[in-house]
Amino acid sequence: PACLDTEGVLEGTRGVGVGRPIGSAYISLREKCPIKSHLEVKPGNECVETFPHQNISTEATLCTKDPASGPGDCLSGPLYVSRGPCVHTIAGLASFGRPCYNETSTGRTPSVYTRVSHYIPWIESLTWPTTPPTD
């Protein structure tokens, strides 16, 4: 089990991204890419500068990097952080970045995750609506 982040993750927070590369273009990378990667939340402007044509909202996204400059992040799943013993909190969902083992992505290039805390009001409106649905 995991909780959804309601507090917001701050720069410098360390977490773990999990998943595998998806899509036919990444089949050859699946064996090279990690199933999990230790990541650090970076300033949002780092992703804005790296991906200038993506129109990134720093309020709605998390910018992450592998602090060890590992193979890069080609993950397709959640980013979770630990908040206390045995409590995992999903802070982000993979959005985009450059694939791992790409000549331009060696851990120096950040990845962008959708910031879960930004969408909590919307998630709650769907999961716990205040008015019953109409038929």
mmCIF file of C-alpha atoms in Angstrom:
data_model
loop_
_atom_site.group_PDB
_atom_site.id
_atom_site.type_symbol
_atom_site.label_atom_id
_atom_site.label_comp_id
_atom_site.label_asym_id
_atom_site.label_seq_id
_atom_site.Cartn_x
_atom_site.Cartn_y
_atom_site.Cartn_z
ATOM 1 C CA PRO A 1 0.000 0.000 0.000
ATOM 2 C CA ALA A 2 1.008 3.582 -0.559
ATOM 3 C CA CYS A 3 -0.365 7.019 0.222
ATOM 4 C CA LEU A 4 -0.794 9.874 -2.229
ATOM 5 C CA ASP A 5 1.291 12.960 -1.508
ATOM 6 C CA THR A 6 -0.881 15.768 -0.172
ATOM 7 C CA GLU A 7 1.894 17.963 1.267
ATOM 8 C CA GLY A 8 4.053 18.596 -1.786
ATOM 9 C CA VAL A 9 7.616 17.406 -2.226
ATOM 10 C CA LEU A 10 10.408 19.937 -1.761
ATOM 11 C CA GLU A 11 13.618 20.412 -3.730
ATOM 12 C CA GLY A 12 16.342 18.133 -2.438
ATOM 13 C CA THR A 13 13.908 15.380 -1.460
ATOM 14 C CA ARG A 14 15.166 11.956 -2.447
ATOM 15 C CA GLY A 15 12.867 9.281 -3.747
ATOM 16 C CA VAL A 16 12.735 6.169 -5.877
ATOM 17 C CA GLY A 17 11.345 5.987 -9.394
ATOM 18 C CA VAL A 18 10.138 2.591 -10.574
ATOM 19 C CA GLY A 19 8.957 1.031 -13.824
ATOM 20 C CA ARG A 20 10.239 -0.015 -17.213
ATOM 21 C CA PRO A 21 10.578 1.817 -20.516
ATOM 22 C CA ILE A 22 7.410 1.505 -22.568
ATOM 23 C CA GLY A 23 6.776 1.629 -26.294
ATOM 24 C CA SER A 24 8.278 -0.271 -29.191
ATOM 25 C CA ALA A 25 11.093 2.271 -29.573
ATOM 26 C CA TYR A 26 12.480 1.220 -26.185
ATOM 27 C CA ILE A 27 12.375 -2.586 -26.495
ATOM 28 C CA SER A 28 16.150 -2.768 -26.992
ATOM 29 C CA LEU A 29 16.707 -0.668 -23.857
ATOM 30 C CA ARG A 30 14.612 -2.758 -21.478
ATOM 31 C CA GLU A 31 17.474 -4.994 -20.381
ATOM 32 C CA LYS A 32 19.879 -2.053 -19.939
ATOM 33 C CA CYS A 33 17.558 0.221 -18.016
ATOM 34 C CA PRO A 34 17.066 -0.103 -14.271
ATOM 35 C CA ILE A 35 13.727 -1.201 -12.867
ATOM 36 C CA LYS A 36 14.200 1.427 -10.167
ATOM 37 C CA SER A 37 16.333 4.503 -9.824
ATOM 38 C CA HIS A 38 17.189 6.691 -6.845
ATOM 39 C CA LEU A 39 16.234 10.231 -7.773
ATOM 40 C CA GLU A 40 16.441 13.684 -6.258
ATOM 41 C CA VAL A 41 13.906 16.466 -6.773
ATOM 42 C CA LYS A 42 15.599 19.407 -8.467
ATOM 43 C CA PRO A 43 14.516 23.024 -9.017
ATOM 44 C CA GLY A 44 11.700 23.180 -11.555
ATOM 45 C CA ASN A 45 13.549 25.698 -13.715
ATOM 46 C CA GLU A 46 16.126 22.992 -14.498
ATOM 47 C CA CYS A 47 13.477 21.040 -16.423
ATOM 48 C CA VAL A 48 12.055 24.218 -17.959
ATOM 49 C CA GLU A 49 15.523 25.040 -19.358
ATOM 50 C CA THR A 50 16.220 21.450 -20.477
ATOM 51 C CA PHE A 51 12.878 21.071 -22.268
ATOM 52 C CA PRO A 52 12.086 24.633 -23.430
ATOM 53 C CA HIS A 53 9.381 23.604 -25.909
ATOM 54 C CA GLN A 54 7.336 21.513 -23.451
ATOM 55 C CA ASN A 55 5.575 24.409 -21.664
ATOM 56 C CA ILE A 56 6.296 22.895 -18.236
ATOM 57 C CA SER A 57 4.306 24.094 -15.236
ATOM 58 C CA THR A 58 6.582 23.911 -12.194
ATOM 59 C CA GLU A 59 3.497 23.845 -9.933
ATOM 60 C CA ALA A 60 2.136 20.710 -11.630
ATOM 61 C CA THR A 61 5.399 18.819 -12.158
ATOM 62 C CA LEU A 62 8.486 17.548 -10.366
ATOM 63 C CA CYS A 63 11.924 17.793 -11.924
ATOM 64 C CA THR A 64 14.158 14.851 -10.951
ATOM 65 C CA LYS A 65 17.697 13.636 -11.524
ATOM 66 C CA ASP A 66 19.769 10.650 -10.507
ATOM 67 C CA PRO A 67 22.180 12.199 -7.946
ATOM 68 C CA ALA A 68 24.826 9.593 -8.808
ATOM 69 C CA SER A 69 24.682 10.489 -12.528
ATOM 70 C CA GLY A 70 23.626 6.950 -13.296
ATOM 71 C CA PRO A 71 22.321 5.677 -16.609
ATOM 72 C CA GLY A 72 19.454 8.116 -16.738
ATOM 73 C CA ASP A 73 15.809 7.681 -15.946
ATOM 74 C CA CYS A 74 13.698 5.798 -18.470
ATOM 75 C CA LEU A 75 11.079 4.767 -15.978
ATOM 76 C CA SER A 76 7.384 4.630 -16.703
ATOM 77 C CA GLY A 77 5.857 4.449 -13.244
ATOM 78 C CA PRO A 78 5.575 6.324 -9.974
ATOM 79 C CA LEU A 79 8.108 8.297 -7.963
ATOM 80 C CA TYR A 80 7.734 7.516 -4.296
ATOM 81 C CA VAL A 81 9.254 9.009 -1.174
ATOM 82 C CA SER A 82 9.387 7.581 2.329
ATOM 83 C CA ARG A 83 7.531 9.397 5.075
ATOM 84 C CA GLY A 84 8.193 7.486 8.253
ATOM 85 C CA PRO A 85 8.841 3.803 8.717
ATOM 86 C CA CYS A 86 7.037 1.546 6.260
ATOM 87 C CA VAL A 87 5.081 4.412 4.686
ATOM 88 C CA HIS A 88 5.609 5.007 0.983
ATOM 89 C CA THR A 89 4.086 8.113 -0.527
ATOM 90 C CA ILE A 90 3.524 8.456 -4.264
ATOM 91 C CA ALA A 91 4.799 11.931 -5.094
ATOM 92 C CA GLY A 92 4.816 11.784 -8.883
ATOM 93 C CA LEU A 93 3.950 9.828 -11.995
ATOM 94 C CA ALA A 94 6.433 9.586 -14.854
ATOM 95 C CA SER A 95 5.664 12.096 -17.574
ATOM 96 C CA PHE A 96 8.666 12.434 -19.898
ATOM 97 C CA GLY A 97 12.420 12.759 -20.216
ATOM 98 C CA ARG A 98 15.199 11.396 -22.369
ATOM 99 C CA PRO A 99 15.638 7.614 -22.451
ATOM 100 C CA CYS A 100 18.367 5.942 -20.458
ATOM 101 C CA TYR A 101 21.516 4.925 -22.303
ATOM 102 C CA ASN A 102 20.825 7.588 -24.892
ATOM 103 C CA GLU A 103 23.946 9.511 -25.885
ATOM 104 C CA THR A 104 22.333 12.696 -24.558
ATOM 105 C CA SER A 105 21.059 11.180 -21.305
ATOM 106 C CA THR A 106 23.598 9.907 -18.820
ATOM 107 C CA GLY A 107 21.932 10.935 -15.609
ATOM 108 C CA ARG A 108 22.771 14.574 -16.230
ATOM 109 C CA THR A 109 19.446 15.159 -17.964
ATOM 110 C CA PRO A 110 16.444 15.593 -15.669
ATOM 111 C CA SER A 111 13.146 13.772 -16.004
ATOM 112 C CA VAL A 112 9.700 15.244 -15.489
ATOM 113 C CA TYR A 113 7.073 13.697 -13.229
ATOM 114 C CA THR A 114 3.482 14.837 -12.771
ATOM 115 C CA ARG A 115 3.197 16.250 -9.234
ATOM 116 C CA VAL A 116 0.517 14.228 -7.403
ATOM 117 C CA SER A 117 -0.108 16.865 -4.706
ATOM 118 C CA HIS A 118 -1.180 19.371 -7.378
ATOM 119 C CA TYR A 119 -4.014 17.064 -8.442
ATOM 120 C CA ILE A 120 -5.297 15.969 -5.010
ATOM 121 C CA PRO A 121 -8.437 18.190 -5.161
ATOM 122 C CA TRP A 122 -9.328 16.713 -8.558
ATOM 123 C CA ILE A 123 -8.601 13.135 -7.412
ATOM 124 C CA GLU A 124 -10.733 13.614 -4.296
ATOM 125 C CA SER A 125 -13.584 15.118 -6.319
ATOM 126 C CA LEU A 126 -13.711 11.905 -8.342
ATOM 127 C CA THR A 127 -13.165 9.420 -5.538
ATOM 128 C CA TRP A 128 -15.243 11.117 -2.823
ATOM 129 C CA PRO A 129 -17.776 13.338 -4.593
ATOM 130 C CA THR A 130 -19.827 15.625 -2.362
ATOM 131 C CA THR A 131 -22.946 15.136 -4.469
ATOM 132 C CA PRO A 132 -24.172 11.809 -5.794
ATOM 133 C CA PRO A 133 -23.793 11.267 -9.525
ATOM 134 C CA THR A 134 -26.884 11.816 -11.654
ATOM 135 C CA ASP A 135 -28.060 9.238 -14.158
#
